[in-house]
XYZ file of C-alpha atoms in Angstrom:
714
model
C -39.671 13.960 5.185
C -41.232 10.527 5.205
C -40.885 8.552 8.366
C -40.229 4.863 7.871
C -42.516 2.548 9.799
C -41.044 0.819 12.808
C -39.322 -2.459 12.080
C -38.207 -1.461 8.575
C -34.545 -1.293 9.600
C -34.764 -4.764 11.146
C -36.397 -6.060 7.966
C -33.611 -4.641 5.821
C -30.985 -6.166 8.106
C -32.641 -9.618 7.850
C -32.737 -9.259 4.054
C -29.014 -8.439 3.977
C -28.210 -11.460 6.146
C -30.343 -13.690 3.941
C -28.630 -12.346 0.827
C -25.173 -12.867 2.342
C -26.068 -16.428 3.348
C -27.421 -17.060 -0.135
C -24.222 -15.690 -1.637
C -22.143 -17.962 0.612
C -24.232 -20.987 -0.371
C -23.996 -20.096 -4.046
C -20.215 -19.614 -3.786
C -19.839 -23.020 -2.096
C -21.963 -24.618 -4.831
C -19.855 -22.890 -7.515
C -16.652 -24.161 -5.878
C -18.050 -27.710 -5.852
C -18.889 -27.406 -9.519
C -15.515 -25.782 -10.336
C -12.721 -26.728 -7.838
C -10.257 -24.236 -9.426
C -12.520 -21.292 -8.644
C -10.703 -18.657 -6.506
C -7.261 -20.105 -7.163
C -4.537 -18.185 -8.893
C -4.166 -19.403 -12.508
C -1.045 -21.385 -13.257
C 0.183 -18.952 -15.879
C 0.045 -16.142 -13.270
C 2.043 -18.241 -10.820
C 4.551 -19.027 -13.543
C 4.783 -15.347 -14.428
C 5.452 -14.419 -10.793
C 8.037 -17.155 -10.429
C 9.810 -16.106 -13.625
C 9.858 -12.481 -12.503
C 11.269 -13.459 -9.108
C 13.836 -15.834 -10.599
C 15.203 -13.440 -13.203
C 15.178 -10.568 -10.719
C 17.226 -12.545 -8.203
C 19.513 -13.704 -10.995
C 20.062 -10.098 -12.086
C 20.736 -9.004 -8.482
C 23.285 -11.776 -7.843
C 24.920 -11.241 -11.228
C 25.268 -7.517 -10.546
C 26.960 -8.218 -7.220
C 29.354 -10.760 -8.731
C 30.254 -8.464 -11.615
C 30.959 -5.624 -9.198
C 33.220 -7.862 -7.105
C 35.111 -8.931 -10.244
C 35.356 -5.299 -11.314
C 36.896 -4.316 -7.962
C 39.364 -7.188 -8.114
C 40.436 -6.270 -11.651
C 40.780 -2.600 -10.814
C 42.821 -3.384 -7.691
C 45.169 -5.600 -9.706
C 45.660 -2.906 -12.329
C 46.316 -0.274 -9.697
C 48.794 -2.114 -7.470
C 50.142 -4.940 -9.692
C 49.586 -7.398 -6.855
C 50.330 -10.518 -8.858
C 53.809 -9.310 -9.886
C 54.978 -7.973 -6.520
C 56.699 -9.481 -3.528
C 54.876 -9.863 -0.224
C 56.585 -6.836 1.322
C 55.590 -4.577 -1.573
C 52.006 -5.804 -1.354
C 51.786 -5.092 2.353
C 53.058 -1.530 1.890
C 49.890 -0.781 -0.097
C 47.945 -1.065 3.183
C 48.189 2.387 4.713
C 47.050 3.854 8.037
C 44.555 1.825 10.040
C 44.331 -0.703 7.194
C 47.882 -1.825 7.964
C 46.993 -2.429 11.614
C 43.893 -4.492 10.838
C 45.683 -6.634 8.292
C 48.662 -7.105 10.618
C 46.407 -8.824 13.184
C 45.083 -11.130 10.465
C 48.673 -11.931 9.537
C 49.635 -12.538 13.188
C 46.721 -14.944 13.687
C 47.813 -16.988 10.680
C 51.464 -17.074 11.786
C 50.671 -18.172 15.334
C 51.423 -21.843 16.156
C 47.766 -22.287 17.072
C 44.598 -20.236 17.014
C 44.551 -20.136 20.823
C 48.108 -18.779 20.887
C 47.195 -16.105 18.357
C 44.205 -15.030 20.410
C 46.375 -14.896 23.533
C 48.890 -12.624 21.811
C 46.130 -10.255 20.721
C 44.595 -10.167 24.192
C 48.017 -9.400 25.647
C 48.100 -6.005 23.947
C 44.429 -5.412 24.745
C 43.689 -4.957 21.045
C 40.307 -6.639 20.876
C 38.819 -4.296 23.473
C 40.130 -1.203 21.665
C 39.446 -2.414 18.120
C 36.783 -4.443 16.357
C 38.848 -7.415 15.192
C 36.066 -9.903 14.522
C 36.547 -9.560 10.727
C 40.173 -10.659 11.073
C 39.210 -13.486 13.429
C 36.574 -14.752 11.008
C 38.869 -14.418 7.982
C 41.710 -16.303 9.669
C 39.386 -19.096 10.828
C 37.874 -19.453 7.356
C 41.315 -19.485 5.732
C 42.604 -22.250 7.968
C 39.393 -24.268 8.200
C 38.821 -24.288 4.440
C 42.306 -25.602 3.716
C 43.136 -22.626 1.522
C 46.818 -22.543 2.482
C 47.793 -24.576 -0.577
C 45.341 -22.904 -2.940
C 45.516 -19.150 -2.377
C 47.812 -16.714 -0.608
C 46.513 -15.102 2.615
C 46.395 -11.583 1.194
C 44.308 -12.671 -1.800
C 41.942 -14.578 0.491
C 41.517 -11.528 2.715
C 40.852 -8.966 0.006
C 38.699 -11.526 -1.806
C 36.365 -11.677 1.202
C 36.145 -7.878 1.284
C 35.408 -7.668 -2.450
C 32.802 -10.400 -2.036
C 31.131 -8.387 0.726
C 31.052 -5.393 -1.601
C 29.231 -7.583 -4.094
C 26.692 -8.425 -1.375
C 26.420 -4.692 -0.658
C 25.471 -3.954 -4.262
C 23.078 -6.919 -4.355
C 21.284 -5.627 -1.242
C 20.900 -2.176 -2.805
C 19.562 -3.841 -5.963
C 16.963 -5.809 -3.995
C 15.904 -2.789 -1.919
C 15.225 -0.690 -4.999
C 13.481 -3.655 -6.625
C 11.190 -4.218 -3.622
C 10.279 -0.540 -3.475
C 9.554 -0.070 -7.179
C 8.314 -3.525 -8.149
C 10.714 -3.853 -11.087
C 14.297 -5.089 -11.154
C 15.050 -2.423 -13.754
C 15.383 -0.071 -10.767
C 17.972 -2.391 -9.252
C 20.080 -2.332 -12.393
C 19.955 1.463 -12.508
C 20.923 1.589 -8.807
C 24.002 -0.537 -9.452
C 24.966 1.554 -12.485
C 24.813 4.802 -10.531
C 26.620 3.212 -7.568
C 29.567 2.126 -9.735
C 29.751 5.382 -11.679
C 29.866 7.363 -8.419
C 32.213 4.872 -6.716
C 34.428 7.691 -5.467
C 31.556 8.951 -3.305
C 29.772 5.688 -2.477
C 32.587 3.606 -0.988
C 36.089 3.840 0.490
C 37.178 0.533 -0.997
C 39.725 2.283 -3.252
C 41.599 3.834 -0.358
C 41.284 1.390 2.520
C 40.298 -2.210 1.860
C 40.385 -3.529 5.483
C 38.502 -0.535 6.946
C 35.643 -1.410 9.257
C 33.055 0.275 6.996
C 33.893 -2.059 4.124
C 33.212 -5.028 6.402
C 30.134 -3.612 8.118
C 28.105 -1.658 5.542
C 27.190 -4.721 3.444
C 25.398 -6.143 6.489
C 23.669 -2.820 7.100
C 22.509 -2.792 3.478
C 21.093 -6.295 3.974
C 19.349 -5.106 7.129
C 17.810 -2.162 5.274
C 16.646 -4.435 2.444
C 15.012 -6.832 4.913
C 13.488 -3.945 6.883
C 12.010 -2.582 3.652
C 10.151 -5.809 3.091
C 9.220 -6.159 6.758
C 7.540 -2.737 6.882
C 5.305 -3.422 3.871
C 1.598 -3.713 4.612
C 0.645 -6.331 2.028
C 3.272 -8.934 2.932
C 2.383 -12.526 3.730
C 3.278 -14.137 7.037
C 6.090 -16.363 5.751
C 7.827 -13.479 3.969
C 7.374 -11.296 7.041
C 8.984 -13.931 9.271
C 11.895 -14.307 6.862
C 12.444 -10.533 6.754
C 12.287 -10.371 10.563
C 14.945 -13.049 10.950
C 17.148 -11.370 8.350
C 16.802 -8.003 10.102
C 17.812 -9.632 13.399
C 20.857 -11.420 11.984
C 22.045 -8.453 9.924
C 21.633 -5.977 12.802
C 23.661 -8.086 15.200
C 26.403 -8.809 12.628
C 26.602 -5.142 11.677
C 27.071 -4.204 15.318
C 29.875 -6.728 15.750
C 31.781 -5.562 12.662
C 32.110 -1.861 13.438
C 32.591 -0.027 16.713
C 30.536 2.967 15.524
C 27.604 0.927 14.193
C 25.308 1.852 17.080
C 25.383 5.501 15.982
C 24.047 4.603 12.537
C 21.419 2.358 14.122
C 20.479 5.279 16.373
C 19.652 7.350 13.268
C 17.551 4.461 11.993
C 15.749 4.175 15.334
C 14.909 7.888 15.202
C 13.326 7.326 11.768
C 11.168 4.492 13.065
C 10.173 6.545 16.102
C 8.978 9.401 13.877
C 7.009 7.023 11.668
C 5.388 5.363 14.658
C 4.541 8.673 16.308
C 2.762 9.839 13.155
C 1.056 6.411 12.813
C 2.517 5.931 9.348
C 3.636 2.383 10.103
C 2.331 -0.543 12.127
C 3.310 0.000 15.755
C 3.759 -3.702 16.448
C 6.429 -4.019 13.746
C 8.333 -0.991 14.985
C 8.460 -2.311 18.541
C 9.686 -5.659 17.263
C 12.598 -3.817 15.664
C 13.238 -2.078 18.991
C 13.525 -5.501 20.603
C 16.068 -6.472 17.951
C 18.133 -3.410 18.895
C 18.066 -4.340 22.576
C 18.976 -7.949 21.881
C 21.850 -6.935 19.590
C 23.179 -4.456 22.158
C 23.056 -7.099 24.869
C 24.887 -9.713 22.800
C 27.341 -7.115 21.533
C 28.135 -6.037 25.068
C 28.915 -9.617 26.060
C 30.892 -10.632 22.976
C 32.794 -7.353 22.773
C 34.230 -8.035 26.223
C 31.752 -5.863 28.131
C 32.310 -2.840 25.935
C 31.025 0.140 27.971
C 30.512 2.212 24.809
C 27.405 0.142 24.052
C 25.927 0.817 27.489
C 26.311 4.583 27.165
C 25.281 4.641 23.499
C 22.358 6.902 22.532
C 20.712 3.905 20.848
C 20.215 2.089 24.151
C 18.876 5.217 25.859
C 16.437 5.943 23.015
C 15.094 2.402 22.741
C 14.701 2.130 26.517
C 12.842 5.443 26.548
C 10.547 4.302 23.740
C 9.741 1.025 25.465
C 9.082 2.869 28.726
C 6.900 5.494 27.082
C 4.836 2.742 25.478
C 3.922 1.516 28.942
C 2.923 5.043 29.986
C 0.916 6.150 26.950
C -2.876 6.143 27.255
C -5.384 6.715 24.406
C -2.899 8.442 22.156
C -4.316 7.297 18.808
C -8.021 7.927 19.077
C -8.205 11.092 16.959
C -9.439 13.369 19.771
C -8.020 16.711 20.824
C -6.616 15.179 24.002
C -4.840 12.499 21.979
C -3.233 15.165 19.770
C -2.087 17.037 22.862
C -0.695 13.832 24.315
C 1.069 13.214 21.010
C 3.084 16.398 21.493
C 3.767 15.397 25.086
C 4.843 11.992 23.800
C 7.716 13.583 21.854
C 8.726 15.572 24.916
C 8.456 12.498 27.137
C 10.653 10.355 24.891
C 13.236 13.120 24.512
C 13.389 13.757 28.251
C 13.680 10.087 29.183
C 16.367 9.507 26.535
C 18.549 12.389 27.718
C 18.070 11.478 31.379
C 18.914 7.801 30.870
C 21.993 8.610 28.824
C 23.182 11.063 31.463
C 22.675 8.559 34.277
C 24.404 5.766 32.368
C 27.421 7.945 31.651
C 27.522 8.922 35.308
C 27.489 5.384 36.712
C 29.169 3.391 33.919
C 32.933 4.009 33.762
C 33.875 4.692 30.154
C 36.510 6.495 28.126
C 35.495 5.505 24.633
C 34.439 8.147 22.143
C 34.695 11.069 24.563
C 36.819 12.845 21.971
C 33.849 12.695 19.575
C 31.750 14.893 21.854
C 34.606 17.368 22.242
C 35.082 17.395 18.495
C 31.385 18.085 17.856
C 31.475 20.999 20.306
C 34.359 22.573 18.412
C 32.936 21.634 15.002
C 29.658 23.456 15.629
C 31.328 26.490 17.184
C 30.243 25.759 20.746
C 33.820 25.773 21.977
C 37.338 26.687 20.887
C 40.515 24.794 21.579
C 44.235 24.669 20.901
C 44.342 20.931 21.452
C 46.404 19.176 18.787
C 44.066 16.194 18.395
C 40.899 18.279 18.052
C 42.458 20.638 15.515
C 43.921 17.705 13.602
C 40.475 16.120 13.377
C 38.994 19.416 12.184
C 41.545 19.502 9.385
C 40.604 16.052 8.092
C 38.758 16.243 4.796
C 36.207 13.616 5.841
C 35.189 15.734 8.867
C 34.664 18.950 6.928
C 31.676 20.118 4.905
C 31.446 18.517 1.439
C 33.066 20.391 -1.418
C 31.374 21.635 -4.565
C 33.145 18.925 -6.549
C 31.090 16.317 -4.701
C 27.780 17.787 -5.871
C 29.207 18.397 -9.334
C 30.135 14.725 -9.728
C 26.654 13.601 -8.647
C 25.075 16.074 -11.050
C 27.227 14.993 -13.996
C 26.125 11.399 -13.480
C 22.485 12.659 -13.442
C 21.727 10.918 -10.124
C 21.373 14.086 -8.026
C 18.738 15.842 -10.213
C 16.550 12.723 -10.341
C 17.023 12.191 -6.598
C 15.837 15.720 -5.847
C 12.807 15.257 -8.123
C 11.854 11.959 -6.482
C 12.426 13.383 -3.004
C 10.177 16.391 -3.652
C 7.298 14.261 -4.969
C 7.550 11.800 -2.089
C 7.805 14.575 0.502
C 4.650 16.285 -0.761
C 2.809 12.967 -0.785
C 3.999 12.104 2.736
C 2.983 15.565 3.949
C -0.537 15.026 2.587
C -0.754 11.696 4.376
C 0.439 13.217 7.655
C -2.255 15.909 7.544
C -4.858 13.243 6.817
C -3.665 11.223 9.786
C -3.846 14.295 12.005
C -7.407 14.746 10.781
C -8.230 11.209 11.895
C -8.403 9.562 8.468
C -7.138 5.960 8.611
C -4.524 4.606 6.220
C -5.323 2.032 3.582
C -3.839 -1.391 4.138
C -3.197 -1.790 0.418
C -2.317 1.124 -1.864
C -3.149 0.470 -5.519
C -1.660 2.091 -8.596
C -4.887 3.957 -9.292
C -4.765 5.659 -5.879
C -1.622 7.607 -6.750
C -0.567 7.905 -3.103
C 3.058 6.880 -2.871
C 3.292 8.506 0.578
C 0.948 5.949 2.160
C 3.431 3.107 1.768
C 5.298 2.789 5.101
C 8.518 1.438 3.561
C 8.706 4.453 1.244
C 8.116 6.889 4.101
C 10.859 5.183 6.104
C 13.396 5.608 3.308
C 12.431 9.237 2.765
C 12.945 10.096 6.438
C 16.147 8.058 6.606
C 17.678 9.722 3.571
C 16.791 13.172 4.934
C 18.587 12.466 8.215
C 21.622 10.961 6.506
C 21.680 13.802 3.992
C 21.640 16.355 6.800
C 24.665 14.675 8.373
C 26.407 14.470 4.983
C 25.988 18.234 4.550
C 27.960 18.718 7.769
C 30.580 15.940 7.529
C 31.840 14.809 4.144
C 32.692 11.387 5.530
C 28.961 10.722 5.926
C 28.579 10.779 2.152
C 29.548 7.092 2.067
C 26.289 6.356 3.905
C 24.105 8.868 2.062
C 25.226 8.580 -1.585
C 24.195 4.889 -1.921
C 20.775 5.996 -0.675
C 20.740 8.714 -3.342
C 21.425 6.126 -6.059
C 18.784 3.750 -4.694
C 15.996 6.311 -4.231
C 16.611 8.009 -7.582
C 16.445 4.644 -9.359
C 13.331 3.626 -7.437
C 11.561 6.871 -8.301
C 12.087 6.906 -12.041
C 11.149 3.203 -12.275
C 8.071 3.333 -10.020
C 4.677 3.656 -11.776
C 3.148 4.694 -8.446
C 5.396 7.747 -8.218
C 4.495 8.816 -11.763
C 0.831 8.186 -10.973
C 1.100 10.348 -7.851
C 2.468 13.180 -9.987
C -0.284 12.789 -12.601
C -2.966 12.833 -9.897
C -1.730 16.242 -8.796
C -1.591 17.489 -12.393
C -5.103 16.071 -13.052
C -3.992 14.673 -16.377
C -6.955 13.885 -18.649
C -5.602 13.946 -22.204
C -3.931 10.543 -21.816
C -4.893 7.705 -19.520
C -2.689 8.323 -16.451
C -2.116 4.654 -15.591
C -0.988 3.825 -19.122
C 1.295 6.865 -19.238
C 2.756 6.006 -15.807
C 3.573 2.472 -16.943
C 5.165 3.749 -20.150
C 7.298 6.378 -18.398
C 8.409 3.940 -15.690
C 9.969 1.865 -18.479
C 11.023 4.548 -20.950
C 12.734 7.003 -18.584
C 15.114 4.482 -16.909
C 15.862 2.965 -20.321
C 16.884 6.357 -21.698
C 18.949 7.063 -18.577
C 20.628 3.666 -18.864
C 21.608 4.188 -22.499
C 22.971 7.663 -21.784
C 25.032 6.356 -18.845
C 26.305 3.487 -20.988
C 27.366 5.839 -23.763
C 29.142 8.313 -21.493
C 30.616 6.280 -18.641
C 31.170 2.743 -19.927
C 34.191 3.759 -22.073
C 35.682 5.494 -19.030
C 35.292 2.394 -16.889
C 36.870 0.181 -19.539
C 39.760 2.638 -19.928
C 40.194 2.621 -16.155
C 40.452 -1.172 -16.156
C 42.835 -1.292 -19.110
C 45.335 1.268 -17.798
C 48.272 -0.016 -15.777
C 48.907 2.297 -12.830
C 52.203 2.500 -11.002
C 52.368 2.291 -7.220
C 55.897 1.860 -5.955
C 57.561 3.332 -2.885
C 61.252 2.308 -2.982
C 62.234 4.375 0.068
C 59.674 2.642 2.273
C 60.715 -0.755 0.898
C 64.364 -0.001 1.706
C 63.439 1.107 5.230
C 61.494 -2.099 5.891
C 64.361 -4.217 4.560
C 66.851 -2.413 6.806
C 64.667 -2.943 9.876
C 64.349 -6.653 9.133
C 68.094 -7.091 8.612
C 69.729 -4.630 11.013
C 67.350 -3.747 13.852
C 67.473 -5.819 17.059
C 64.520 -8.087 17.732
C 63.738 -6.181 20.938
C 63.769 -2.784 19.178
C 60.833 -0.423 19.707
C 60.268 2.203 16.998
C 58.766 5.677 17.394
C 57.438 7.893 14.614
C 54.240 9.005 12.948
C 51.292 6.644 13.589
C 50.812 5.998 9.859
C 54.399 4.815 9.431
C 54.255 2.785 12.631
C 51.273 0.863 11.264
C 53.256 -0.088 8.150
C 56.282 -1.111 10.248
C 54.169 -3.335 12.481
C 52.613 -5.021 9.443
C 55.735 -5.454 7.304
C 58.310 -6.277 9.983
C 56.425 -7.330 13.109
C 58.601 -5.078 15.299
C 57.128 -3.265 18.303
C 55.985 0.348 17.840
C 55.009 3.115 20.248
C 51.860 4.377 18.480
C 49.114 3.156 16.177
C 46.992 4.961 13.550
C 43.770 4.462 15.529
C 41.461 7.246 16.643
C 38.804 5.513 18.732
C 40.620 5.598 22.068
C 41.604 8.660 24.104
C 44.800 7.095 25.446
C 46.010 6.256 21.931
C 45.206 9.764 20.747
C 47.218 11.273 23.598
C 50.121 8.938 22.872
C 50.070 9.890 19.187
C 50.116 13.583 20.097
C 53.160 13.081 22.321
C 55.067 11.148 19.661
C 54.277 13.838 17.086
C 56.314 16.257 19.228
C 59.370 15.165 17.214
C 58.144 17.678 14.603
C 57.665 20.524 17.099
C 59.987 23.283 18.339
C 61.063 21.651 21.573
C 64.415 20.789 23.084
C 66.278 17.546 22.547
C 65.942 16.773 26.239
C 62.146 17.106 26.137
C 61.871 14.818 23.117
C 64.226 12.311 24.701
C 62.134 12.156 27.881
C 58.948 11.652 25.874
C 60.412 8.832 23.778
C 62.033 7.016 26.678
C 58.780 7.209 28.657
C 57.294 4.966 25.964
C 60.409 2.732 25.991
C 61.316 3.604 22.415
C 64.784 2.578 21.215
C 64.686 3.940 17.631
C 63.278 7.173 16.186
C 62.224 7.655 12.548
C 61.935 11.159 11.078
C 59.865 11.518 7.890
C 61.054 14.231 5.555
C 57.561 14.583 4.042
C 56.149 15.710 7.419
C 59.145 17.777 8.514
C 59.197 19.759 5.241
C 55.473 19.565 4.572
C 54.006 22.273 2.349
C 50.287 21.755 2.830
C 47.577 23.367 0.699
C 45.878 24.749 3.824
C 48.154 26.713 6.115
C 47.466 25.847 9.731
C 46.582 22.222 9.027
C 50.096 20.901 8.685
C 51.338 18.705 11.521
C 54.019 21.198 12.529
C 51.509 24.077 12.482
C 49.092 22.199 14.724
C 51.920 21.402 17.129
C 53.032 25.042 17.226
C 49.457 26.126 18.033
C 49.096 23.508 20.775
C 52.498 24.374 22.302
C 51.886 28.134 22.165
C 54.673 28.720 19.636
C 52.463 30.356 16.994
C 51.529 34.030 17.129
C 48.871 35.549 14.852
C 49.069 39.224 13.831
C 46.855 40.892 11.194
C 45.895 37.652 9.471
C 49.543 36.566 9.469
C 50.947 33.815 11.664
C 54.464 33.569 13.013
C 56.172 30.871 15.034
C 58.493 31.688 17.903
C 60.510 29.414 20.182
C 63.988 29.471 21.676
C 64.499 26.008 20.179
C 64.613 25.155 16.521
C 62.314 22.555 14.994
C 63.531 19.218 16.315
C 63.267 17.322 13.022
C 65.521 19.941 11.386
C 68.003 20.358 14.204
C 68.619 16.638 14.688
C 69.851 16.362 11.101
C 72.651 18.882 11.833
C 74.464 16.374 14.068
C 75.475 18.950 16.668
C 75.255 19.045 20.459
C 73.138 18.338 22.415
C 71.250 16.258 19.813
C 74.184 13.890 19.207
C 74.275 13.169 22.943
C 70.796 11.693 22.840
C 70.438 10.349 19.285
C 72.753 8.598 16.824
C 71.865 8.349 13.146
C 72.093 4.756 11.944
C 70.259 4.820 8.593
C 68.838 7.318 6.107
C 67.527 7.620 2.574
C 65.666 10.290 0.627
C 62.511 10.047 2.761
C 63.463 8.627 6.172
C 66.100 9.268 8.843
C 66.514 6.604 11.530
C 68.166 7.426 14.882
C 69.084 5.147 17.739
C 68.042 6.570 21.108
C 71.158 6.546 23.253
C 71.331 5.499 26.881
C 72.125 8.836 28.570
C 72.990 8.953 32.254
C 73.142 12.718 32.716
C 71.003 15.416 31.106
C 73.546 18.169 31.808
C 74.659 20.144 28.771
């Protein structure tokens, strides 16, 4: 080995400095000679502008076309334009009828202040999220639309417009991730083809999800751009503001929004813990959560559900743990040990805070959800009517095979699984490199073939895994997961980086991998698009051209009788679904509502449902009069229900809850000294005629006036 003389290193350092200074001087001289040196050529700027313009145009056009498609389909299904107002309102079923009825009441009120007072009187705003109806009524009156469009068309038009924004946000998210708006078009195509599993707009237009999820999609799109490494400061600020506005609006539109944001916060926590994303950006999002929870608590009339939400406990724990962490990202053995303790610390603080908040903050909201989850996962058993009724709901059961079959037939599920596997392997490689102390690149190029180093991609992979896990347990969660499936599958097949990542693993040498990745990222989605067009476009056009019949003459006759014959002070009792329609179509008072977010309402609904149980006339009379009911409506469809699943019919659930059902060798029998009330009351014999007098009936409904009885002696 030759030993360099002393001072050689200093000499080399001075030479490097001299060379760098000479380079700087030469670059300054070159810029003086050529002022355009270092600037982006005009044709490149024009190319970028054209790409951005046509991409945005395609995104907006896709959203508008989807909104028009929904409007056309809705018209063909319900014949709205050729029906009377009463027949239109009957199409709103369940909780949809209740939400629309408040919108109708606000418009009919002499003034907006009077309408708000009436709503506050029944304590509806605290129990329900009625900001969509408040906003819609204000817009309808402020815009002077009374002489231009009917209220129902204005209302559903806003919802369809929000669905267009939903699709546009999915388009932009896939576009930002892949770099080509071809992915956005494929996302929209798959979303529409799988509409049965991506949205509930067909079944319940005024539902809170249809109002809230478009804002969540906008938040996800903005968060995707915000998490990118190579984003300029102005774009980052815009994305931050959009994330803030969308998060707060989403929280105000849906009472369960904080649960979905909790899942998102868990994703960001995992990314931050594995140093796969910039910590500063993640903590800025945490601040947005706290700010939105604070404003939501104030504007939702001090809603205690937000204080005891897991989102608040998790974010508070994360902010507290940040203050306690010391040297956790230095790559040493101690830092790795502290990393494991960091997970334990956050988990412990979160659980402790949530327990303390629930102990000191009085709340009743959503307690039935915890009881339901205990029964759903086999941690407890119950005979409670409400819990068993929830277990029987299709949306709260595991998804059926038909769900996966539909996604497979549209080809979205196979491509999603392929994209997910490639991204997971790439993310796993990156995680092991980070554990080994290797830093991440700020900018990932196409030649690198490392799709897992992009923080926005890692976020979506983790998010879709969590949502997919929930969707495998509860079918209702598919409306949050399936749009993600469409978006990620479209992003993957259109992303040259994903193809390049695959070719890097395969060590492809016969063909230039970059060229092949660019070709496949254009050819594969084009082939998929043509195949989808050939197979599904004729079905969609046939769907829009067919005239469907939706007419319920028995319900129309019942509503007309109530309007003409029932006293103004009448109070009706019956199934919650029917009571929602009566409140909307007639405006009469009802004893129950089809809402399932309040324990008191659930208990009231269970008591009213006793009219289909095997209990005495005296018991039913006492229950109804305790709620000040003056009329009782028996539905023949519930009384004589022949359900596909034995044990999930209303009368079966009531028999189980009341102890009237006995099981013996896989057979169930009902036993009670009283006959089923809904059957016995139709016989018009004592003692039923002493308590109830039939005043109207048709093929589906039997209406009884509740008599004023002084003595209960038989």
